[in-house]
mmCIF file of C-alpha atoms in Angstrom:
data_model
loop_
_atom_site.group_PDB
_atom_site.id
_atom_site.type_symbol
_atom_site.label_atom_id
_atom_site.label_comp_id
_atom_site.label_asym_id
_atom_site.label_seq_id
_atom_site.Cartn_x
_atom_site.Cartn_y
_atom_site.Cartn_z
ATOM 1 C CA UNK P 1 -28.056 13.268 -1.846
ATOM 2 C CA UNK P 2 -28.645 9.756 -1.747
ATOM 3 C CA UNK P 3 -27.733 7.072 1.239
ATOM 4 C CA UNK P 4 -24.569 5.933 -0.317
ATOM 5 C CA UNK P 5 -23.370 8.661 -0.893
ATOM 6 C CA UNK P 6 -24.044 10.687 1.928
ATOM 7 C CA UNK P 7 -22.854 7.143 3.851
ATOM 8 C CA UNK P 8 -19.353 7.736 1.457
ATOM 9 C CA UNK P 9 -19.310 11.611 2.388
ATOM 10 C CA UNK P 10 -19.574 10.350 6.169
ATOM 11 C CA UNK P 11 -16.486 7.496 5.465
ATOM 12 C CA UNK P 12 -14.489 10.611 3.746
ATOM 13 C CA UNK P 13 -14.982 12.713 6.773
ATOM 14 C CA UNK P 14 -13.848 9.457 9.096
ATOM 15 C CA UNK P 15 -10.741 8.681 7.295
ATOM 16 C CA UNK P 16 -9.490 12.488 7.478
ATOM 17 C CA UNK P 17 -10.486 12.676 11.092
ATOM 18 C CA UNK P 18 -8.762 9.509 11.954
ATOM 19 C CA UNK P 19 -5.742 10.449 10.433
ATOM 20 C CA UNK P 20 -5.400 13.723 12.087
ATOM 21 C CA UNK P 21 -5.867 11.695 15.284
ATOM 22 C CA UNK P 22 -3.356 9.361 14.616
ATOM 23 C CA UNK P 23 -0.508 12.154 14.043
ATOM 24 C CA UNK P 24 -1.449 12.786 17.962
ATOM 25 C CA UNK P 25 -0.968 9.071 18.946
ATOM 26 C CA UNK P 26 2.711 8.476 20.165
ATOM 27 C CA UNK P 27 3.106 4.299 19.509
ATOM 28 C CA UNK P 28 1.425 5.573 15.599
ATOM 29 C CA UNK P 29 3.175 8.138 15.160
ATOM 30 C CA UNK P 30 6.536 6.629 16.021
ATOM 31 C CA UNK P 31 5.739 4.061 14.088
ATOM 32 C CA UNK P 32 5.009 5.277 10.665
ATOM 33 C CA UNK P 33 8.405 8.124 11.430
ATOM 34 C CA UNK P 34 10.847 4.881 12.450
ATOM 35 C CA UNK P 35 10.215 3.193 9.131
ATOM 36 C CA UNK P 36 10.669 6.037 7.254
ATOM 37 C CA UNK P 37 13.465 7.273 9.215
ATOM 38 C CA UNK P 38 15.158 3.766 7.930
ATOM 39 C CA UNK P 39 14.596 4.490 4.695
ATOM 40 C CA UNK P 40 15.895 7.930 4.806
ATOM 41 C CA UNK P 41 19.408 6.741 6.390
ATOM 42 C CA UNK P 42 19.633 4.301 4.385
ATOM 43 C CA UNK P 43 19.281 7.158 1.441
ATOM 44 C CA UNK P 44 21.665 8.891 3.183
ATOM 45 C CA UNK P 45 24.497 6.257 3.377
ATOM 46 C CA UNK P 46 24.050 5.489 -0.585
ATOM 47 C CA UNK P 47 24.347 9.456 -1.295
ATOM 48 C CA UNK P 48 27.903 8.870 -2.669
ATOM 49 C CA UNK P 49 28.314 5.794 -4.071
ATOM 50 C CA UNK P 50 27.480 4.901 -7.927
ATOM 51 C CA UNK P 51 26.650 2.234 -9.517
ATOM 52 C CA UNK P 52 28.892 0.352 -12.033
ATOM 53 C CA UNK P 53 29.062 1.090 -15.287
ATOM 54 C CA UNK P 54 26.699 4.080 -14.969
ATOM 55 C CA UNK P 55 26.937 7.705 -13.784
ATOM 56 C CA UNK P 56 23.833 6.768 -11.262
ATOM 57 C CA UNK P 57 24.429 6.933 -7.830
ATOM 58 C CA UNK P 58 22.942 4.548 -5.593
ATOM 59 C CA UNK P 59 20.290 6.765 -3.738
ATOM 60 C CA UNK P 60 18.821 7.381 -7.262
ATOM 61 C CA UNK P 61 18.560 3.975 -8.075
ATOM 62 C CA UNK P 62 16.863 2.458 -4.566
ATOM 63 C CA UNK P 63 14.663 5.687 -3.964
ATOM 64 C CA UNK P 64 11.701 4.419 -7.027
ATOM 65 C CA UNK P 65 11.986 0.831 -5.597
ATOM 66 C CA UNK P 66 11.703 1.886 -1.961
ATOM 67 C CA UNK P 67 8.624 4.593 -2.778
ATOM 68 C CA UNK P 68 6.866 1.645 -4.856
ATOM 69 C CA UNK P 69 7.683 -0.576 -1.496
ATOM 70 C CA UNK P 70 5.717 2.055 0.681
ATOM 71 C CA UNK P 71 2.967 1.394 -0.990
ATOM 72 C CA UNK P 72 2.034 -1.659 0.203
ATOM 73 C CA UNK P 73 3.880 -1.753 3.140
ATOM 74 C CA UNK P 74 2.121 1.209 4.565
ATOM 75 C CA UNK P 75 -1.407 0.815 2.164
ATOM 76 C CA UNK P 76 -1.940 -2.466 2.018
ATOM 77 C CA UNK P 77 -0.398 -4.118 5.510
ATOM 78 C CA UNK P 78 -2.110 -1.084 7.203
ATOM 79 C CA UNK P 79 -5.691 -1.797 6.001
ATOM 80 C CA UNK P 80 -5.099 -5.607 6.703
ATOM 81 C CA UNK P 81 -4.247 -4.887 10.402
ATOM 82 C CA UNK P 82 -6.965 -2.096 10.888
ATOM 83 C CA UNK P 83 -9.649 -4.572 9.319
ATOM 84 C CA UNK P 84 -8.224 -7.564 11.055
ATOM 85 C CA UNK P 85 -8.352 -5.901 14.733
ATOM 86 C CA UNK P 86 -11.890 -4.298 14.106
ATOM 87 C CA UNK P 87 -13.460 -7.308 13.166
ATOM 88 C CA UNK P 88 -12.007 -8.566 16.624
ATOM 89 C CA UNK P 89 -13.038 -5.074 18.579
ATOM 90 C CA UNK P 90 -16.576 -4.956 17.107
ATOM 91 C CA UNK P 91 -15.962 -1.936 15.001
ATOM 92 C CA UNK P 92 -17.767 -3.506 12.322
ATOM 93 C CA UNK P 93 -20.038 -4.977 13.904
ATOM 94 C CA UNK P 94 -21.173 -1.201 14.805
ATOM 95 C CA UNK P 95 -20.813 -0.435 11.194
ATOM 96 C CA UNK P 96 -23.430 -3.228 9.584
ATOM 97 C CA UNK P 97 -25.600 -1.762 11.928
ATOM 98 C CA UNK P 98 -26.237 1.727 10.322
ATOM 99 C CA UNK P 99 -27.910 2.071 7.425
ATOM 100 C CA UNK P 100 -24.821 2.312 4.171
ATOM 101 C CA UNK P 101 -22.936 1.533 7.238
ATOM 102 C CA UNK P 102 -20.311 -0.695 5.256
ATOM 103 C CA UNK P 103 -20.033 1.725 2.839
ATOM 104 C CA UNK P 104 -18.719 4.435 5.383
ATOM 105 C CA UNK P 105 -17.037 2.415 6.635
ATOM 106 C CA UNK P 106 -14.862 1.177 4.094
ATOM 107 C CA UNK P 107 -14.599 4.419 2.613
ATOM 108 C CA UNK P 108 -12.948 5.840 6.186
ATOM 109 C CA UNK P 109 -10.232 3.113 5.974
ATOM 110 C CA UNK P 110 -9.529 4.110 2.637
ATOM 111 C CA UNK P 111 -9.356 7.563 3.236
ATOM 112 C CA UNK P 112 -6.577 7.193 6.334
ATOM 113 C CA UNK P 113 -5.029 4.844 4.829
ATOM 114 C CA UNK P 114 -4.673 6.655 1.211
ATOM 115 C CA UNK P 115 -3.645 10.201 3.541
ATOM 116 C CA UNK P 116 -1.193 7.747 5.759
ATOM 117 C CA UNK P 117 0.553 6.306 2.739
ATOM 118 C CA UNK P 118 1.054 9.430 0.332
ATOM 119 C CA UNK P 119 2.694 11.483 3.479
ATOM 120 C CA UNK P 120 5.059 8.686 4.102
ATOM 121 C CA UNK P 121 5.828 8.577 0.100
ATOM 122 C CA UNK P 122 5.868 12.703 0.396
ATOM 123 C CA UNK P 123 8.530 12.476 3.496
ATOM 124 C CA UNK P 124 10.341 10.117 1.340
ATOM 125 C CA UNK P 125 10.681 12.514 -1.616
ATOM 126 C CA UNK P 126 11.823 15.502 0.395
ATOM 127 C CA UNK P 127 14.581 13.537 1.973
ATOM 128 C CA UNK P 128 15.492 12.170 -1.849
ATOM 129 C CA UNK P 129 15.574 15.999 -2.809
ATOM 130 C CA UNK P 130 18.773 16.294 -0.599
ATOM 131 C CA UNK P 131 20.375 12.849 -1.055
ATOM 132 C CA UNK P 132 19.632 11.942 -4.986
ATOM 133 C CA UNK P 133 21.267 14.473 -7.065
ATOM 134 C CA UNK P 134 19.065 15.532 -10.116
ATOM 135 C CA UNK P 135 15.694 15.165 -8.905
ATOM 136 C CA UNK P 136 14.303 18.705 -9.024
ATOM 137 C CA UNK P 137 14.907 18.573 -12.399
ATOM 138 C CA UNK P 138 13.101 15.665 -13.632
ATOM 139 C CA UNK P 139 10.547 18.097 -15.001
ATOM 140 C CA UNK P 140 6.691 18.186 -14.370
ATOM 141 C CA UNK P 141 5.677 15.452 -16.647
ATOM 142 C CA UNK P 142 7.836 12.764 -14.640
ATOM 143 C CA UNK P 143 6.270 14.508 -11.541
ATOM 144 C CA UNK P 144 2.956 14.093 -12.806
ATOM 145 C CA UNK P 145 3.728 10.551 -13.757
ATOM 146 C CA UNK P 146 4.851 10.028 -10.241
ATOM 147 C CA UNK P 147 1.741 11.143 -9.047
ATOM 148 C CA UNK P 148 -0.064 9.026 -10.954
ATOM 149 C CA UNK P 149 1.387 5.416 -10.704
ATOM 150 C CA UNK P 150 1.314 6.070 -6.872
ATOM 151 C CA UNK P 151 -2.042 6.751 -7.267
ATOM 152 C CA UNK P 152 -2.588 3.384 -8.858
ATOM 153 C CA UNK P 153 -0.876 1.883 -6.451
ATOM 154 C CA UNK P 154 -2.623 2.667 -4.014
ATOM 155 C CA UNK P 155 -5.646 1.731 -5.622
ATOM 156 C CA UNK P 156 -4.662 -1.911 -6.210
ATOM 157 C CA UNK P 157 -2.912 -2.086 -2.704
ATOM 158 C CA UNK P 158 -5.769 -0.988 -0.214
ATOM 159 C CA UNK P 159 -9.048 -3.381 -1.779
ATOM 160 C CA UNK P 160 -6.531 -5.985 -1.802
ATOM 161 C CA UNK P 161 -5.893 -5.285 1.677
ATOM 162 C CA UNK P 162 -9.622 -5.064 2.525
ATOM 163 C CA UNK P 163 -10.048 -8.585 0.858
ATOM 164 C CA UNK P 164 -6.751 -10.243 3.193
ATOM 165 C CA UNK P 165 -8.447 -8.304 6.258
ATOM 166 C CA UNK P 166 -12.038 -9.630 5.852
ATOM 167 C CA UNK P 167 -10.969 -12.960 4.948
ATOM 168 C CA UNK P 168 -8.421 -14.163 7.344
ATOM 169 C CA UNK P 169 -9.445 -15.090 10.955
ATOM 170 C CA UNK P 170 -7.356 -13.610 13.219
ATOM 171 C CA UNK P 171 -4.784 -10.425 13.170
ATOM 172 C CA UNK P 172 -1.616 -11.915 13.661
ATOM 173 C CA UNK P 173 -2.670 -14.850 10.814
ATOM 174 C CA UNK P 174 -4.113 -11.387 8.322
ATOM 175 C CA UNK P 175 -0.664 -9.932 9.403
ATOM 176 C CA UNK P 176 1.717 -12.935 8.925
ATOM 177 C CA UNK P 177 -0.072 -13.863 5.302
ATOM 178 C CA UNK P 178 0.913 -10.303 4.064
ATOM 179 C CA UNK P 179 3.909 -10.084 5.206
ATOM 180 C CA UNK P 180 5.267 -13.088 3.508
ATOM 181 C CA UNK P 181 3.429 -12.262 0.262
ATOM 182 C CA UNK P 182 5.064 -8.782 0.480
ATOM 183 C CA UNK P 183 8.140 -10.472 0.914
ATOM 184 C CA UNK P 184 8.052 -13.171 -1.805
ATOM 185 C CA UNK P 185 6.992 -10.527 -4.670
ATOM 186 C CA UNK P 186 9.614 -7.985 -3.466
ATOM 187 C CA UNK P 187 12.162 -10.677 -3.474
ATOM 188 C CA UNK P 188 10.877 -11.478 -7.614
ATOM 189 C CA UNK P 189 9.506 -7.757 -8.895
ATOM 190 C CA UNK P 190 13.194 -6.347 -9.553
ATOM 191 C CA UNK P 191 12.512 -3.527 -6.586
ATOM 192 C CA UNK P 192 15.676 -3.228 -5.684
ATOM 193 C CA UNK P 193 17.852 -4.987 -8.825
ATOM 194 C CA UNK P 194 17.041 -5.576 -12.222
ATOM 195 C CA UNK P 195 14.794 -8.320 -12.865
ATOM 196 C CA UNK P 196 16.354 -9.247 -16.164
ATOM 197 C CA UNK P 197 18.700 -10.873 -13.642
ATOM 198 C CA UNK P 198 15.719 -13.521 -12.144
ATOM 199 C CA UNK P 199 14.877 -17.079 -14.147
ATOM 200 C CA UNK P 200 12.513 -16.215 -16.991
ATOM 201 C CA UNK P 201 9.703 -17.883 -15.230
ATOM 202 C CA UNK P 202 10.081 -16.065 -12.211
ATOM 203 C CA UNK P 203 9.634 -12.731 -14.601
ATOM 204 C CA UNK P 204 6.682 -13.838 -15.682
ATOM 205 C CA UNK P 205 5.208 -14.548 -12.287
ATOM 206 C CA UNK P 206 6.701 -11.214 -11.435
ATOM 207 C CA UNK P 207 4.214 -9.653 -14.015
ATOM 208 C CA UNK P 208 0.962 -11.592 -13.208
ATOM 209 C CA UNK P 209 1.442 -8.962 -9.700
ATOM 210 C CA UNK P 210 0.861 -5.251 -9.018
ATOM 211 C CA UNK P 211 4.158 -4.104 -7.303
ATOM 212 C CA UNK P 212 6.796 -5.195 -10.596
ATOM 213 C CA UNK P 213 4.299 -2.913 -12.387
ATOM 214 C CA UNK P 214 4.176 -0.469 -9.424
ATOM 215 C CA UNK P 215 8.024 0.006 -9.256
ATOM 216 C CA UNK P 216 8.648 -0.167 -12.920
ATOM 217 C CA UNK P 217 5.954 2.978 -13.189
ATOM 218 C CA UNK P 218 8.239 4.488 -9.838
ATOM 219 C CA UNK P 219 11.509 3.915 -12.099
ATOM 220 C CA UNK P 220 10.361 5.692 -15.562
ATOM 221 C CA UNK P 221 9.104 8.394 -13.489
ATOM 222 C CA UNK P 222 12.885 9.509 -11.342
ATOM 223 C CA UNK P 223 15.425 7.619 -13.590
ATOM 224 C CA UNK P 224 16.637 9.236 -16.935
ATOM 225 C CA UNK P 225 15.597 7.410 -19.776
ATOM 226 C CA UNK P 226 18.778 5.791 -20.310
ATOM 227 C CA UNK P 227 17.715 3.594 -17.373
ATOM 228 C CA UNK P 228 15.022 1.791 -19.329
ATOM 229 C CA UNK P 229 18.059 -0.081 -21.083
ATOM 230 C CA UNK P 230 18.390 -2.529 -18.115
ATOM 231 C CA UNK P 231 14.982 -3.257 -18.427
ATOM 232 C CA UNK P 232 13.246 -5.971 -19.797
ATOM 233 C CA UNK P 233 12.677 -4.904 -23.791
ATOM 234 C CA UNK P 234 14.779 -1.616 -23.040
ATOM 235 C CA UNK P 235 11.455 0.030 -22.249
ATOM 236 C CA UNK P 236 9.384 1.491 -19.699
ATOM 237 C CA UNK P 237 6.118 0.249 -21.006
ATOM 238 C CA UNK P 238 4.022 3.423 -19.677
ATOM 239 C CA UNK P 239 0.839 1.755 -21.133
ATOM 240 C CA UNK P 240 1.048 -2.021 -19.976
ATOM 241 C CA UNK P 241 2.060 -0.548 -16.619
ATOM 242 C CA UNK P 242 -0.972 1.809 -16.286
ATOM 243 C CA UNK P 243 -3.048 -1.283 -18.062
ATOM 244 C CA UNK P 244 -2.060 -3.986 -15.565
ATOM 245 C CA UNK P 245 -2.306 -1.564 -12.417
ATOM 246 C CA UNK P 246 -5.512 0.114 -13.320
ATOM 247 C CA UNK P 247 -7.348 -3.940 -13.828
ATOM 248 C CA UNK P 248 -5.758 -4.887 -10.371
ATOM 249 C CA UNK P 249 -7.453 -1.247 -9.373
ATOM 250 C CA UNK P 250 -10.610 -2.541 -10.709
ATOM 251 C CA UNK P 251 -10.997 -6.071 -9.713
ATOM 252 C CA UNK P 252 -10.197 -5.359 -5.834
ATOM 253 C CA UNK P 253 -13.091 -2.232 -5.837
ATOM 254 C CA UNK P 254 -14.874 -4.855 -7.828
ATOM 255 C CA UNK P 255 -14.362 -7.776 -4.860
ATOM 256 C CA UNK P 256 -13.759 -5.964 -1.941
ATOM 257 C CA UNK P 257 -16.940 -4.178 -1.092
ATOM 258 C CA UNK P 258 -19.329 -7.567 -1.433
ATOM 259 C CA UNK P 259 -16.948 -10.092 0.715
ATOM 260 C CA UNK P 260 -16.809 -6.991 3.077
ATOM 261 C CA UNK P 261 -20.685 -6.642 3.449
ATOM 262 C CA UNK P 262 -20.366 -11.199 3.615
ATOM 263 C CA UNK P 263 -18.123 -10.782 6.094
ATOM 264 C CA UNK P 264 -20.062 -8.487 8.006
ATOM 265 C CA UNK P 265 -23.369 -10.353 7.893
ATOM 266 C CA UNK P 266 -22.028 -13.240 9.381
ATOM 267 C CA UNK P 267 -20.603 -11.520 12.521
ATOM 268 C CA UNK P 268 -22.359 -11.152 15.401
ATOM 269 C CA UNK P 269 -22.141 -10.491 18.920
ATOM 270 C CA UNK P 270 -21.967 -14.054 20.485
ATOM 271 C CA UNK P 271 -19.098 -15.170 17.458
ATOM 272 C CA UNK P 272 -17.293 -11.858 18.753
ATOM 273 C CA UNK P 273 -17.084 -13.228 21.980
ATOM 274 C CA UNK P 274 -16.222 -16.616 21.275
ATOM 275 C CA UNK P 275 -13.556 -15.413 19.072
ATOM 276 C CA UNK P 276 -13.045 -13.401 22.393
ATOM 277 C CA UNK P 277 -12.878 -16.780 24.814
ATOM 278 C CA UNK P 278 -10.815 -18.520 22.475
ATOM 279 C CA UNK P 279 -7.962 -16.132 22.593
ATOM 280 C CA UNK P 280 -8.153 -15.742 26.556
ATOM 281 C CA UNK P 281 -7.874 -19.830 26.218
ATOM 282 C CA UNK P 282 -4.758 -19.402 23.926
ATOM 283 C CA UNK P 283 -3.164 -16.882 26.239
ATOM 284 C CA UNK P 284 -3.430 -19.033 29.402
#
């Protein structure tokens, strides 16, 4: 076995070991269950109600946009924060110092934070199985397809995350920057409403992004097809979504892993610790 990937093998081992620990951490734990537990009531409350002009009811509608929101919410904001704080902590610092080091490393954040994500989005899809009527029998193809636009979600989310996290200087600044993107492509990608309803040129800037893609891909999979009429072209576009995902996939494992190891080779002890001084100056 070679260094990298017996360094990869290690990062794989990490991220599942991590994970496991943080189901045993109280403040992580609650965490992850309180923003779920939103999403779930929130399910709940929209159990009954339908929307206009459709035989839809309104849990089957939000649950695709709020699944393709996970994704980033959990993926993405969760490896900004863990690479933010370690580069603070000296984590990685540790890491360049092993041999394929970076590549463990990376490859352990990936890990806990692919695990993290898919049990929230898992949690999520029991709950819809009591409030969304229909959904057991979407049939295994739309579960498969499920499956696999999460999948690519992920996979665009978390390098992008890695890139934020390395580049950024401090955690609340890595923290604050995602956040508002989040916020500014939920508030254009048609999550939660149809985008048909947005200016054209904020659908186009809509499609430049991963997460209209992401909760288009969520929407073919757990709406009938019927649905695809309030979309834009009346169609899913199964192709052009896994097209766009998969080269957002490929451009952040493309970019991530070298301004990770840049990152890394420019840290060192004495910047830690001024970093360090500098935020004891802040605080007092």
């Amino acid at each position: 076995m070679t260094p990298t990937l017996h360094a990869a093998r290690l990062g794989l081992s990490r991220g599942w070991i991590e994970f496991k620990h943080s189901l045993t951490n109280p403040p992580n734990l609650g965490g992850i269950l309180a923003g779920t537990a939103v999403l779930v009531v929130v399910l709940y409350f929209q159990r009954d109600a339908k929307l206009p002009g459709t035989g839809l009811s309104l849990a089957s509608a939000s649950l695709p946009g709020t699944l393709a929101l996970m994704v980033p919410l959990n993926g993405l904001l969760g490896m900004v924060g863990s690479l933010a704080l370690e580069r603070e902590d000296g984590t990685l610092l540790r890491a360049k110092a092993l041999p394929q080091g970076m590549v463990g490393y990376l490859v352990g954040r990936v890990t806990m934070h692919s695990v993290s994500t898919l049990s929230a989005l898992v949690v999520m899809l029991v709950a819809g199985l009591f409030f969304v009527p229909g959904l057991l029998g979407i049939g295994p193809g739309k579960w498969l397809a499920l499956a696999w636009f999460a999948l690519l979600g992920l996979l665009s989310a978390l390098p992008l995350g890695a890139i934020i996290g390395s580049l950024v200087g401090s955690p609340q600044g890595a923290g604050a920057l995602s956040m508002i993107a989040i916020g500014g492509l939920t508030a254009i990608s048609g999550i939660f409403y149809p985008i048909t309803a947005l200016a054209g040129w904020l659908q186009g800037l809509a499609h430049v992004f991963p997460l209209y893609w992401l909760g288009l891909g969520m929407r073919s999979a757990l709406l009938p097809d019927s649905a695809a009429a309030a979309e834009i072209g009346s169609s899913w576009r199964p192709v052009e979504t896994t097209l766009v995902l998969l080269a957002w996939a490929v451009a952040g494992l493309v970019l991530a892993p070298p301004i990770l190891r840049r990152v890394a080779r420019r840290e060192s002890g004495s910047l830690m610790e001024a970093r360090r001084h500098q935020a004891m100056q802040r605080l007092t």
